[in-house]
Amino acid sequence: MTTSSNFLHACRTVLGTAHVLTTSDQVAPFLTDWSGRWRGEALAVLCPGSTSEVSEAVRLCACAGIGVVPQGGNTGLSGGATPQRAQPSVVMHLGRLTLVSDVDLLNNTLTVGAGVTLARVQEVARAAGRLFPLSLASEGTCTIGGNLATNAGGTTVLRYGSMRQLCLGLEVVLPDGRIWNGLRTLRKDNTGYSLRDLYIGSEGTLGLITAAVLQLRALPTDVVTCMLILDSSDRAMACFDVLREEFDAVLTTFELISPAALDAVAEQLPHLNLPACRPHPWVVLVECSDASAGRHDGEASSQALLSHRLEQRLAYALDTNIIRNVVIAQSAAQARSLWAIREGVPLALSRQRTALRYDLSFPISALERFLQESRSRLVALDADFLPVVFGHVGDGNLHFNVSPGAGRVNFMSEMTDRIDAVVYGLVRELGGSVSAEHGIGRAKSTPWRDSKSPVELALMHSLKTALDPQGLMNPGIFFPAAANTSLTS
Ligand code: FAD
């Protein structure tokens, strides 16, 4: 028997034959990412059903010198869950870790396995009269483990923060198979290095997250959703200022969509109800929400009062030409149809496969400068290059795609480098980040390395080598894989 068949035999003994996938049909869905851009190879896909099975499987990998690529819902947009060829690896699919505890109402927490989908967590919280606020267009498929490993953000970060702010404790299987049980429910715990914070956002490079304690919030009772129609992107920033001044923490969502992104939605998802004006304008989806439990002030409900306050503020924005028009949802169904436009943008753009995609963040004060400068520098490269923009601008986060322009199928390869240089050059100039929320994965290694100082890189490398000395956890992410060829197939 070869070394790899010994290894697979041992995995079958630990996990059961049905949970060690090896045929090409079985493994294919785990070896290509959501966008179809990244493809990989793996010896097998392992599907453990408990933390102790994860631990046993990782121990086997450590003994055999085999890389471990964690995978949850495989919706990541940076290729981080797709195994690379440089290192013989398995995909460790954590989708069977689906235990969900009862909601702890007094603590306002929920403990879940890493394989539970985000949508399921939201449902469980809602059934208990609470809110789990993280919200992404991929929520039906992405998992809590993947959300934590990428420190996912989404459309409510403005008010509730990203995954890091929503997690109190973690359970992690370490690269040698030991289990760290950090499932604490404490809001305050100043007892040394925060291991939890180290694992959040580490993209599976230091260990596998197997469970987490999540913080819940009050379920909003009053929600007002509206879509603002704007003449230009700079008005969006002015409007953000006007709304934040009045609503502060109640301002939950502030999402910008550019005319070109609306064009893509109109083309790819014609059933959606887009703003009637043509050419498409800039729009912003705004949501304010509050948890006042239906309080009344005299005759008016708190919902009516929130609507009234928003209408007044928007009337000021109309009068001062900050916005051109506004649609305020009059029902939950209308709010859903406004949200469908925003949520349709990534799907519509993913069908335009040739675009270059960037997930950038900036100080909010620098967003408009980036939009203006990037446009003029791209036009200087080629007048047809079209920036297609949307994003969580209330968090300073822009999803910035560059399309080659009408009638062109692709970019010339050297042009890709020049566009990268324009975009990442501006990120550097304006004090931004090369990855706001999607992580580094395979897609952003070079800009990530270029954006870090030697001291930062050295610190991160020290952490990696201290915690994963064999370099087997998600090899090739952040740092090049230490090719291990001890295994014969
Ligand atoms: P995967 O794709 O399986 O993995 C992502 C990374 O995490 C990989 O590096 C993987 O190795 C690692 N990983 C997965 N599980 C574990 C684990 N248990 N332990 C350790 N490492 C692990 N992201 C946002 O932040 N905001 C958005 O608004 C957003 N919108 C999206 C919209 C669409 C339509 C799509 C397709 C994606 C979107 N994403 C967004 C990206 C993606 O959904 C998130 O990054 C999500 O958190 C990934 O979860 P997952 O379970 O699919 O992880």
PDB file of N, CA and C in Angstrom, residues 34-108:
ATOM      1  N   TRP A  34     -16.591  29.766  -5.610  1.00  0.00           N
ATOM      2  CA  TRP A  34     -17.918  30.271  -6.008  1.00  0.00           C
ATOM      3  C   TRP A  34     -17.861  30.999  -7.351  1.00  0.00           C
ATOM      4  N   SER A  35     -16.795  31.766  -7.561  1.00  0.00           N
ATOM      5  CA  SER A  35     -16.724  32.571  -8.781  1.00  0.00           C
ATOM      6  C   SER A  35     -16.321  31.728  -9.994  1.00  0.00           C
ATOM      7  N   GLY A  36     -15.804  30.527  -9.767  1.00  0.00           N
ATOM      8  CA  GLY A  36     -15.318  29.694 -10.863  1.00  0.00           C
ATOM      9  C   GLY A  36     -13.906  30.078 -11.300  1.00  0.00           C
ATOM     10  N   ARG A  37     -13.316  31.065 -10.621  1.00  0.00           N
ATOM     11  CA  ARG A  37     -11.992  31.532 -11.028  1.00  0.00           C
ATOM     12  C   ARG A  37     -10.882  30.584 -10.567  1.00  0.00           C
ATOM     13  N   TRP A  38     -11.055  30.011  -9.354  1.00  0.00           N
ATOM     14  CA  TRP A  38      -9.974  29.214  -8.779  1.00  0.00           C
ATOM     15  C   TRP A  38     -10.334  27.735  -8.816  1.00  0.00           C
ATOM     16  N   ARG A  39      -9.359  26.919  -9.222  1.00  0.00           N
ATOM     17  CA  ARG A  39      -9.530  25.471  -9.206  1.00  0.00           C
ATOM     18  C   ARG A  39      -8.347  24.877  -8.467  1.00  0.00           C
ATOM     19  N   GLY A  40      -8.587  23.760  -7.778  1.00  0.00           N
ATOM     20  CA  GLY A  40      -7.488  23.167  -7.027  1.00  0.00           C
ATOM     21  C   GLY A  40      -7.478  21.667  -7.130  1.00  0.00           C
ATOM     22  N   GLU A  41      -6.539  21.090  -6.373  1.00  0.00           N
ATOM     23  CA  GLU A  41      -6.418  19.636  -6.313  1.00  0.00           C
ATOM     24  C   GLU A  41      -6.349  19.239  -4.853  1.00  0.00           C
ATOM     25  N   ALA A  42      -6.893  18.050  -4.522  1.00  0.00           N
ATOM     26  CA  ALA A  42      -6.788  17.567  -3.147  1.00  0.00           C
ATOM     27  C   ALA A  42      -6.752  16.051  -3.162  1.00  0.00           C
ATOM     28  N   LEU A  43      -6.095  15.492  -2.155  1.00  0.00           N
ATOM     29  CA  LEU A  43      -6.066  14.029  -2.032  1.00  0.00           C
ATOM     30  C   LEU A  43      -7.454  13.506  -1.718  1.00  0.00           C
ATOM     31  N   ALA A  44      -8.226  14.304  -0.964  1.00  0.00           N
ATOM     32  CA  ALA A  44      -9.559  13.872  -0.543  1.00  0.00           C
ATOM     33  C   ALA A  44     -10.273  15.073   0.062  1.00  0.00           C
ATOM     34  N   VAL A  45     -11.572  14.936   0.199  1.00  0.00           N
ATOM     35  CA  VAL A  45     -12.340  15.905   0.986  1.00  0.00           C
ATOM     36  C   VAL A  45     -12.796  15.163   2.238  1.00  0.00           C
ATOM     37  N   LEU A  46     -12.372  15.666   3.395  1.00  0.00           N
ATOM     38  CA  LEU A  46     -12.740  15.030   4.661  1.00  0.00           C
ATOM     39  C   LEU A  46     -13.906  15.798   5.267  1.00  0.00           C
ATOM     40  N   CYS A  47     -14.914  15.063   5.750  1.00  0.00           N
ATOM     41  CA  CYS A  47     -16.119  15.721   6.283  1.00  0.00           C
ATOM     42  C   CYS A  47     -16.381  15.255   7.713  1.00  0.00           C
ATOM     43  N   PRO A  48     -15.598  15.759   8.681  1.00  0.00           N
ATOM     44  CA  PRO A  48     -15.790  15.323  10.063  1.00  0.00           C
ATOM     45  C   PRO A  48     -17.130  15.808  10.613  1.00  0.00           C
ATOM     46  N   GLY A  49     -17.677  15.045  11.577  1.00  0.00           N
ATOM     47  CA  GLY A  49     -18.998  15.395  12.109  1.00  0.00           C
ATOM     48  C   GLY A  49     -18.959  15.918  13.530  1.00  0.00           C
ATOM     49  N   SER A  50     -17.778  16.054  14.118  1.00  0.00           N
ATOM     50  CA  SER A  50     -17.681  16.574  15.492  1.00  0.00           C
ATOM     51  C   SER A  50     -16.288  17.169  15.675  1.00  0.00           C
ATOM     52  N   THR A  51     -16.141  17.930  16.759  1.00  0.00           N
ATOM     53  CA  THR A  51     -14.820  18.534  17.028  1.00  0.00           C
ATOM     54  C   THR A  51     -13.778  17.448  17.230  1.00  0.00           C
ATOM     55  N   SER A  52     -14.148  16.354  17.919  1.00  0.00           N
ATOM     56  CA  SER A  52     -13.132  15.323  18.150  1.00  0.00           C
ATOM     57  C   SER A  52     -12.744  14.649  16.842  1.00  0.00           C
ATOM     58  N   GLU A  53     -13.683  14.500  15.909  1.00  0.00           N
ATOM     59  CA  GLU A  53     -13.307  13.950  14.603  1.00  0.00           C
ATOM     60  C   GLU A  53     -12.392  14.916  13.838  1.00  0.00           C
ATOM     61  N   VAL A  54     -12.668  16.222  13.943  1.00  0.00           N
ATOM     62  CA  VAL A  54     -11.769  17.211  13.305  1.00  0.00           C
ATOM     63  C   VAL A  54     -10.364  17.030  13.881  1.00  0.00           C
ATOM     64  N   SER A  55     -10.321  16.930  15.210  1.00  0.00           N
ATOM     65  CA  SER A  55      -9.034  16.813  15.886  1.00  0.00           C
ATOM     66  C   SER A  55      -8.281  15.572  15.415  1.00  0.00           C
ATOM     67  N   GLU A  56      -8.981  14.433  15.357  1.00  0.00           N
ATOM     68  CA  GLU A  56      -8.335  13.190  14.904  1.00  0.00           C
ATOM     69  C   GLU A  56      -7.839  13.320  13.467  1.00  0.00           C
ATOM     70  N   ALA A  57      -8.683  13.906  12.617  1.00  0.00           N
ATOM     71  CA  ALA A  57      -8.309  14.030  11.200  1.00  0.00           C
ATOM     72  C   ALA A  57      -7.097  14.956  11.043  1.00  0.00           C
ATOM     73  N   VAL A  58      -7.075  16.052  11.804  1.00  0.00           N
ATOM     74  CA  VAL A  58      -5.933  16.986  11.716  1.00  0.00           C
ATOM     75  C   VAL A  58      -4.659  16.296  12.209  1.00  0.00           C
ATOM     76  N   ARG A  59      -4.804  15.501  13.269  1.00  0.00           N
ATOM     77  CA  ARG A  59      -3.642  14.757  13.785  1.00  0.00           C
ATOM     78  C   ARG A  59      -3.061  13.837  12.691  1.00  0.00           C
ATOM     79  N   LEU A  60      -3.959  13.172  11.965  1.00  0.00           N
ATOM     80  CA  LEU A  60      -3.495  12.287  10.876  1.00  0.00           C
ATOM     81  C   LEU A  60      -2.755  13.095   9.815  1.00  0.00           C
ATOM     82  N   CYS A  61      -3.303  14.268   9.482  1.00  0.00           N
ATOM     83  CA  CYS A  61      -2.656  15.122   8.468  1.00  0.00           C
ATOM     84  C   CYS A  61      -1.275  15.563   8.954  1.00  0.00           C
ATOM     85  N   ALA A  62      -1.200  15.949  10.241  1.00  0.00           N
ATOM     86  CA  ALA A  62       0.089  16.421  10.787  1.00  0.00           C
ATOM     87  C   ALA A  62       1.120  15.297  10.712  1.00  0.00           C
ATOM     88  N   CYS A  63       0.695  14.070  11.057  1.00  0.00           N
ATOM     89  CA  CYS A  63       1.640  12.943  11.025  1.00  0.00           C
ATOM     90  C   CYS A  63       2.115  12.665   9.604  1.00  0.00           C
ATOM     91  N   ALA A  64       1.209  12.807   8.619  1.00  0.00           N
ATOM     92  CA  ALA A  64       1.556  12.475   7.237  1.00  0.00           C
ATOM     93  C   ALA A  64       2.125  13.678   6.478  1.00  0.00           C
ATOM     94  N   GLY A  65       2.191  14.845   7.121  1.00  0.00           N
ATOM     95  CA  GLY A  65       2.704  16.050   6.452  1.00  0.00           C
ATOM     96  C   GLY A  65       1.786  16.528   5.344  1.00  0.00           C
ATOM     97  N   ILE A  66       0.480  16.391   5.571  1.00  0.00           N
ATOM     98  CA  ILE A  66      -0.488  16.777   4.538  1.00  0.00           C
ATOM     99  C   ILE A  66      -1.165  18.091   4.927  1.00  0.00           C
ATOM    100  N   GLY A  67      -1.281  18.992   3.963  1.00  0.00           N
ATOM    101  CA  GLY A  67      -1.911  20.291   4.208  1.00  0.00           C
ATOM    102  C   GLY A  67      -3.409  20.139   4.470  1.00  0.00           C
ATOM    103  N   VAL A  68      -3.954  21.106   5.205  1.00  0.00           N
ATOM    104  CA  VAL A  68      -5.380  21.091   5.549  1.00  0.00           C
ATOM    105  C   VAL A  68      -5.990  22.403   5.079  1.00  0.00           C
ATOM    106  N   VAL A  69      -6.916  22.316   4.142  1.00  0.00           N
ATOM    107  CA  VAL A  69      -7.587  23.529   3.651  1.00  0.00           C
ATOM    108  C   VAL A  69      -9.015  23.523   4.198  1.00  0.00           C
ATOM    109  N   PRO A  70      -9.281  24.382   5.195  1.00  0.00           N
ATOM    110  CA  PRO A  70     -10.636  24.389   5.751  1.00  0.00           C
ATOM    111  C   PRO A  70     -11.633  24.953   4.742  1.00  0.00           C
ATOM    112  N   GLN A  71     -12.822  24.413   4.752  1.00  0.00           N
ATOM    113  CA  GLN A  71     -13.861  24.939   3.871  1.00  0.00           C
ATOM    114  C   GLN A  71     -15.207  24.863   4.585  1.00  0.00           C
ATOM    115  N   GLY A  72     -15.957  25.982   4.480  1.00  0.00           N
ATOM    116  CA  GLY A  72     -17.317  26.005   5.024  1.00  0.00           C
ATOM    117  C   GLY A  72     -18.297  25.950   3.873  1.00  0.00           C
ATOM    118  N   GLY A  73     -18.910  27.104   3.571  1.00  0.00           N
ATOM    119  CA  GLY A  73     -19.899  27.144   2.486  1.00  0.00           C
ATOM    120  C   GLY A  73     -19.288  27.340   1.111  1.00  0.00           C
ATOM    121  N   ASN A  74     -17.974  27.578   1.054  1.00  0.00           N
ATOM    122  CA  ASN A  74     -17.254  27.807  -0.223  1.00  0.00           C
ATOM    123  C   ASN A  74     -17.825  29.008  -0.987  1.00  0.00           C
ATOM    124  N   THR A  75     -18.225  30.033  -0.256  1.00  0.00           N
ATOM    125  CA  THR A  75     -18.720  31.246  -0.915  1.00  0.00           C
ATOM    126  C   THR A  75     -17.692  32.374  -0.891  1.00  0.00           C
ATOM    127  N   GLY A  76     -16.518  32.099  -0.314  1.00  0.00           N
ATOM    128  CA  GLY A  76     -15.498  33.148  -0.208  1.00  0.00           C
ATOM    129  C   GLY A  76     -15.157  33.705  -1.583  1.00  0.00           C
ATOM    130  N   LEU A  77     -14.784  34.986  -1.611  1.00  0.00           N
ATOM    131  CA  LEU A  77     -14.548  35.637  -2.898  1.00  0.00           C
ATOM    132  C   LEU A  77     -13.059  35.862  -3.173  1.00  0.00           C
ATOM    133  N   SER A  78     -12.183  35.205  -2.371  1.00  0.00           N
ATOM    134  CA  SER A  78     -10.741  35.375  -2.595  1.00  0.00           C
ATOM    135  C   SER A  78     -10.042  34.064  -2.890  1.00  0.00           C
ATOM    136  N   GLY A  79     -10.776  32.996  -3.072  1.00  0.00           N
ATOM    137  CA  GLY A  79     -10.150  31.705  -3.408  1.00  0.00           C
ATOM    138  C   GLY A  79      -9.427  31.049  -2.242  1.00  0.00           C
ATOM    139  N   GLY A  80      -9.694  31.493  -1.004  1.00  0.00           N
ATOM    140  CA  GLY A  80      -8.959  30.977   0.158  1.00  0.00           C
ATOM    141  C   GLY A  80      -9.329  29.558   0.546  1.00  0.00           C
ATOM    142  N   ALA A  81     -10.471  29.050   0.083  1.00  0.00           N
ATOM    143  CA  ALA A  81     -10.885  27.695   0.473  1.00  0.00           C
ATOM    144  C   ALA A  81     -10.584  26.684  -0.627  1.00  0.00           C
ATOM    145  N   THR A  82      -9.869  27.111  -1.662  1.00  0.00           N
ATOM    146  CA  THR A  82      -9.536  26.211  -2.777  1.00  0.00           C
ATOM    147  C   THR A  82      -8.090  25.764  -2.628  1.00  0.00           C
ATOM    148  N   PRO A  83      -7.834  24.447  -2.520  1.00  0.00           N
ATOM    149  CA  PRO A  83      -6.454  23.988  -2.267  1.00  0.00           C
ATOM    150  C   PRO A  83      -5.532  24.294  -3.443  1.00  0.00           C
ATOM    151  N   GLN A  84      -4.281  24.598  -3.103  1.00  0.00           N
ATOM    152  CA  GLN A  84      -3.300  24.912  -4.148  1.00  0.00           C
ATOM    153  C   GLN A  84      -2.454  23.675  -4.444  1.00  0.00           C
ATOM    154  N   ARG A  85      -1.823  23.684  -5.601  1.00  0.00           N
ATOM    155  CA  ARG A  85      -1.104  22.468  -6.026  1.00  0.00           C
ATOM    156  C   ARG A  85       0.241  22.299  -5.326  1.00  0.00           C
ATOM    157  N   ALA A  86       0.795  23.395  -4.803  1.00  0.00           N
ATOM    158  CA  ALA A  86       2.174  23.331  -4.299  1.00  0.00           C
ATOM    159  C   ALA A  86       2.332  22.342  -3.141  1.00  0.00           C
ATOM    160  N   GLN A  87       1.263  22.032  -2.457  1.00  0.00           N
ATOM    161  CA  GLN A  87       1.372  21.200  -1.256  1.00  0.00           C
ATOM    162  C   GLN A  87       0.273  20.132  -1.288  1.00  0.00           C
ATOM    163  N   PRO A  88       0.597  18.839  -1.187  1.00  0.00           N
ATOM    164  CA  PRO A  88      -0.466  17.832  -1.121  1.00  0.00           C
ATOM    165  C   PRO A  88      -1.371  18.140   0.068  1.00  0.00           C
ATOM    166  N   SER A  89      -2.670  18.245  -0.194  1.00  0.00           N
ATOM    167  CA  SER A  89      -3.588  18.717   0.851  1.00  0.00           C
ATOM    168  C   SER A  89      -4.909  17.958   0.802  1.00  0.00           C
ATOM    169  N   VAL A  90      -5.646  18.060   1.894  1.00  0.00           N
ATOM    170  CA  VAL A  90      -7.054  17.657   1.890  1.00  0.00           C
ATOM    171  C   VAL A  90      -7.891  18.909   2.096  1.00  0.00           C
ATOM    172  N   VAL A  91      -9.110  18.875   1.592  1.00  0.00           N
ATOM    173  CA  VAL A  91     -10.078  19.893   1.990  1.00  0.00           C
ATOM    174  C   VAL A  91     -10.775  19.360   3.239  1.00  0.00           C
ATOM    175  N   MET A  92     -10.799  20.172   4.305  1.00  0.00           N
ATOM    176  CA  MET A  92     -11.530  19.784   5.517  1.00  0.00           C
ATOM    177  C   MET A  92     -12.843  20.549   5.484  1.00  0.00           C
ATOM    178  N   HIS A  93     -13.892  19.846   5.056  1.00  0.00           N
ATOM    179  CA  HIS A  93     -15.207  20.487   4.936  1.00  0.00           C
ATOM    180  C   HIS A  93     -15.902  20.414   6.291  1.00  0.00           C
ATOM    181  N   LEU A  94     -16.254  21.594   6.835  1.00  0.00           N
ATOM    182  CA  LEU A  94     -16.762  21.630   8.217  1.00  0.00           C
ATOM    183  C   LEU A  94     -18.285  21.766   8.281  1.00  0.00           C
ATOM    184  N   GLY A  95     -18.928  21.521   7.137  1.00  0.00           N
ATOM    185  CA  GLY A  95     -20.386  21.727   7.053  1.00  0.00           C
ATOM    186  C   GLY A  95     -21.216  20.790   7.892  1.00  0.00           C
ATOM    187  N   ARG A  96     -20.589  19.720   8.468  1.00  0.00           N
ATOM    188  CA  ARG A  96     -21.388  18.825   9.327  1.00  0.00           C
ATOM    189  C   ARG A  96     -21.353  19.253  10.794  1.00  0.00           C
ATOM    190  N   LEU A  97     -20.636  20.313  11.110  1.00  0.00           N
ATOM    191  CA  LEU A  97     -20.592  20.779  12.516  1.00  0.00           C
ATOM    192  C   LEU A  97     -21.775  21.722  12.736  1.00  0.00           C
ATOM    193  N   THR A  98     -22.951  21.142  12.907  1.00  0.00           N
ATOM    194  CA  THR A  98     -24.169  21.970  12.853  1.00  0.00           C
ATOM    195  C   THR A  98     -24.913  22.047  14.186  1.00  0.00           C
ATOM    196  N   LEU A  99     -24.228  21.759  15.288  1.00  0.00           N
ATOM    197  CA  LEU A  99     -24.927  21.854  16.580  1.00  0.00           C
ATOM    198  C   LEU A  99     -25.256  23.318  16.883  1.00  0.00           C
ATOM    199  N   VAL A 100     -26.470  23.539  17.425  1.00  0.00           N
ATOM    200  CA  VAL A 100     -26.880  24.892  17.819  1.00  0.00           C
ATOM    201  C   VAL A 100     -27.436  24.794  19.237  1.00  0.00           C
ATOM    202  N   SER A 101     -26.898  25.589  20.156  1.00  0.00           N
ATOM    203  CA  SER A 101     -27.397  25.557  21.543  1.00  0.00           C
ATOM    204  C   SER A 101     -28.698  26.349  21.626  1.00  0.00           C
ATOM    205  N   ASP A 102     -29.354  26.277  22.800  1.00  0.00           N
ATOM    206  CA  ASP A 102     -30.470  27.206  23.040  1.00  0.00           C
ATOM    207  C   ASP A 102     -29.907  28.615  23.165  1.00  0.00           C
ATOM    208  N   VAL A 103     -30.739  29.592  22.818  1.00  0.00           N
ATOM    209  CA  VAL A 103     -30.315  30.982  23.037  1.00  0.00           C
ATOM    210  C   VAL A 103     -30.244  31.231  24.547  1.00  0.00           C
ATOM    211  N   ASP A 104     -29.130  31.802  25.000  1.00  0.00           N
ATOM    212  CA  ASP A 104     -29.010  32.198  26.406  1.00  0.00           C
ATOM    213  C   ASP A 104     -29.529  33.635  26.485  1.00  0.00           C
ATOM    214  N   LEU A 105     -30.777  33.766  26.949  1.00  0.00           N
ATOM    215  CA  LEU A 105     -31.446  35.078  26.847  1.00  0.00           C
ATOM    216  C   LEU A 105     -30.788  36.124  27.733  1.00  0.00           C
ATOM    217  N   LEU A 106     -30.385  35.715  28.961  1.00  0.00           N
ATOM    218  CA  LEU A 106     -29.808  36.705  29.858  1.00  0.00           C
ATOM    219  C   LEU A 106     -28.438  37.178  29.354  1.00  0.00           C
ATOM    220  N   ASN A 107     -27.656  36.238  28.899  1.00  0.00           N
ATOM    221  CA  ASN A 107     -26.342  36.605  28.338  1.00  0.00           C
ATOM    222  C   ASN A 107     -26.447  37.190  26.948  1.00  0.00           C
ATOM    223  N   ASN A 108     -27.597  36.923  26.280  1.00  0.00           N
ATOM    224  CA  ASN A 108     -27.780  37.358  24.891  1.00  0.00           C
ATOM    225  C   ASN A 108     -26.747  36.694  23.978  1.00  0.00           C
TER     226      ASN A 108
END
